[in-house]
């Protein structure tokens, strides 16, 4: 019995040390965002760095004065949400065709789509930029959205799920004279809620972190997403630790909310993505 | 079913909203029925006051030229990085350039060589050209033709903390002829370096970028060297020439002697952690926040020749403009004496014209006199070359390598090799 | 696609008269469903991929597309002699070679820890997961401050234990490893969650049976836990590997590829050459090469997976 107590103590110690390692940067970030610039530097060399030795909102108001922070958040939320919504639509429709319909060239087409999963986005960056420029889309929401609606991997995920659905319901609906589109919306989608939520979450999180593409495709502040906006702010003189900490702290909030609300689905989602492959 | 069709409708609506919301509204230039020429102009988004100035000056222009020329000004956000340049790149490839645009000085060469700009020589009287600081004409000239004129100058000076210098018993030079040479500068920096304060900060925190070239190339010029040959067609023997190598070796020495730090904070000078700072004149307005700071300005240290950084935003006429003559009028207006005086007052940047200094009395005395002296006597423009984007990146990397204690000759040889390749593309 | 018995007679009846018509109709119906995705993928994925290949054989300069010329394999030949490229390749390889095992094993260790039945364990799960909730840009900015040799937290913390000071991002021999450490710190929590889900799927009775047989913790780990999550382990390692080759945000934000190119990566070079230096041709050659590398990794992985699972 004694042995297990010691084991627990040891475990807790390891856990606490690791937790400190994982949390100290974030704690410092949040705490510093409420301190004046000189206080941040003064506290750096002592444990005070992690204690609220000061309490001011000045850094936060400075952020809003210096950059259109809300605008960045709205831009990011808007464009990522549109990718998610249109993406669910387009990709699930395609996946349904590949899973359930018989038509000439289907298997070749699907094989081609699967093969596309392998192309890394980074290798098509420049030509994509030139195409988007040709369409006169630079500095517009279209540039941020349209190229990312169709997603080969998501089509693949949807198809896997649809293949595992029992066919009986769809067939009896067809007997009743329902159109394919109607079957899809009325029967298939309600049955496929889990995969829709998983794909939506994964898409949202992926594109929320988008950096390289918005960096080059948008130069106007009016369509600049949060990640790029924060990077610009980081380099924009005068560089103040407090201001940047405030911006970073606020920048974590949206994703934090997503995780809080969708925690259950999220964990299940990444886990299922893990199992399937 | 109702929900689903609502959903579909919502999607469609979003798409339409996006497409409608993003249609381009710059209708471009043209001539109205009554013969008034309509021009489009782009300006980068600088400080808010600067933007207000552009707007006001263009309003004045439109009033003065009523019935003849009307300019529509579009402010393009620049942010950090090269957002504004990317925008120009994009517009150039898709024939979407405005009639008049402003651009950062060293990019004039690249834009001129790639045919984005139209020469404006014929519209500017020679007498007028002489009033501009030499460096402003240099930065606007490519291949012997003038492409751009600016209203603002800029410079990097040696700021110093009066209190710390006094404590160390050091008197900073008050005349450009008395400026510290490299040896004196090193000695002074050493004296000012204590356990708690560095003698100097060079803003290495800004990272590899234009700043390193802007500030760093002065060491080369001052040592009698240059980044490229006079025709701006060759780097070999210049960028990696003896003078350049010596210059960066001197910079290296400053770091080796630990009078300057690679890892300075952004406000070390302002907060008294560094006694001196090689910094841009644009930092001056920010000093107001630091009540304890008693600062002065002296001259950029030199080796053989006096040199100081130069170059700022300038206006040019795009080659895609159908009304180059009218567009040149705008350039002239934006860089005439009134504009130059006014923008200097607003931004605190030195004016681009010699005559404008007469109107700006604060430049007659120290500390600002040092800036005027540099602009009129030692300012040197960065080389006007289409290979500038590569040149500046590679030089900045070599500068950093020097600061980090690497073999300077090797670093500059590498920079030269890359620059030579890029020059070849345009020398063909 | 087997029609149900009820449908079969129906279909046979119509077969003779309407086969071709039906085929056409089904084709268009299928296309109606798959079409939007296929068109989008073609325009925004296949076309740019083909263009990248094409541009890599030209001297396309971003500002003067009209002057582009076909230059054969010139860009590829240049790659072979480009020391910067070789360095970027090496940096990318080092990053990948260290991050993949380090991050996977860290995540696994964390998952084993937080899978213990202890009071308050949920707090630790959240703690380890917390960095994931930020974003790569946020943590890169944050750690740039932490790594500052003079005013950074890293050195003040290490000085308590009497280590350091280090130069981190300012030193060409430490910069890449500093980025590696931060990347593992940021990403491990994500994979920990996946491992955790896998661990919880292993039925308790397997462990109980082993305990009865007198197995110790280590033996349980090797004989029950690891085999139980083998698929997840492999999956995570593979996904991390591909992701690691795309390293860009961290060096872009923290070091601009420096000091002395010690954190330049392949993707960074694609970006820099194409957009900063406007050399579309050479950038495309780099991009094509990068694609080939990812392709080879994926193919080798798939083959290896197939071989080992049989």
PDB file of C-alpha atoms in Angstrom, chain B residues 158-174 180 184-185 188-189 191-194 197-200 269 272 274-277 293-299:
ATOM      1  CA  UNK B 158      23.664  58.826 -33.927  1.00  0.00           C
ATOM      2  CA  UNK B 159      21.389  59.558 -30.981  1.00  0.00           C
ATOM      3  CA  UNK B 160      22.982  59.892 -27.573  1.00  0.00           C
ATOM      4  CA  UNK B 161      21.909  60.003 -23.972  1.00  0.00           C
ATOM      5  CA  UNK B 162      23.151  63.356 -22.644  1.00  0.00           C
ATOM      6  CA  UNK B 163      23.245  62.226 -19.043  1.00  0.00           C
ATOM      7  CA  UNK B 164      25.275  59.098 -19.720  1.00  0.00           C
ATOM      8  CA  UNK B 165      27.730  60.919 -21.953  1.00  0.00           C
ATOM      9  CA  UNK B 166      28.215  63.634 -19.387  1.00  0.00           C
ATOM     10  CA  UNK B 167      28.885  61.064 -16.693  1.00  0.00           C
ATOM     11  CA  UNK B 168      31.530  59.508 -18.883  1.00  0.00           C
ATOM     12  CA  UNK B 169      32.973  62.915 -19.668  1.00  0.00           C
ATOM     13  CA  UNK B 170      32.290  62.673 -23.369  1.00  0.00           C
ATOM     14  CA  UNK B 171      31.385  65.596 -25.588  1.00  0.00           C
ATOM     15  CA  UNK B 172      29.486  64.669 -28.755  1.00  0.00           C
ATOM     16  CA  UNK B 173      30.508  66.465 -31.979  1.00  0.00           C
ATOM     17  CA  UNK B 174      28.369  69.472 -32.863  1.00  0.00           C
ATOM     18  CA  UNK B 180      33.707  60.912 -34.867  1.00  0.00           C
ATOM     19  CA  UNK B 184      37.040  57.543 -31.994  1.00  0.00           C
ATOM     20  CA  UNK B 185      33.604  56.032 -32.216  1.00  0.00           C
ATOM     21  CA  UNK B 188      33.707  56.318 -27.089  1.00  0.00           C
ATOM     22  CA  UNK B 189      31.454  53.278 -27.273  1.00  0.00           C
ATOM     23  CA  UNK B 191      33.938  54.043 -22.524  1.00  0.00           C
ATOM     24  CA  UNK B 192      30.159  54.165 -22.413  1.00  0.00           C
ATOM     25  CA  UNK B 193      29.748  50.428 -21.999  1.00  0.00           C
ATOM     26  CA  UNK B 194      29.214  49.390 -18.414  1.00  0.00           C
ATOM     27  CA  UNK B 197      24.385  49.707 -20.178  1.00  0.00           C
ATOM     28  CA  UNK B 198      25.666  49.063 -23.646  1.00  0.00           C
ATOM     29  CA  UNK B 199      27.569  51.844 -25.377  1.00  0.00           C
ATOM     30  CA  UNK B 200      25.448  51.475 -28.493  1.00  0.00           C
ATOM     31  CA  UNK B 269      18.080  53.587 -25.847  1.00  0.00           C
ATOM     32  CA  UNK B 272      18.614  54.081 -20.738  1.00  0.00           C
ATOM     33  CA  UNK B 274      22.119  51.885 -24.219  1.00  0.00           C
ATOM     34  CA  UNK B 275      24.003  55.181 -24.231  1.00  0.00           C
ATOM     35  CA  UNK B 276      23.908  55.730 -27.976  1.00  0.00           C
ATOM     36  CA  UNK B 277      21.765  54.512 -30.842  1.00  0.00           C
ATOM     37  CA  UNK B 293      15.320  60.622 -21.527  1.00  0.00           C
ATOM     38  CA  UNK B 294      17.496  63.629 -22.340  1.00  0.00           C
ATOM     39  CA  UNK B 295      18.650  62.989 -25.864  1.00  0.00           C
ATOM     40  CA  UNK B 296      20.900  64.617 -28.411  1.00  0.00           C
ATOM     41  CA  UNK B 297      21.899  63.949 -31.991  1.00  0.00           C
ATOM     42  CA  UNK B 298      25.283  63.728 -33.551  1.00  0.00           C
ATOM     43  CA  UNK B 299      26.611  62.547 -36.886  1.00  0.00           C
TER      44      UNK B 299
END
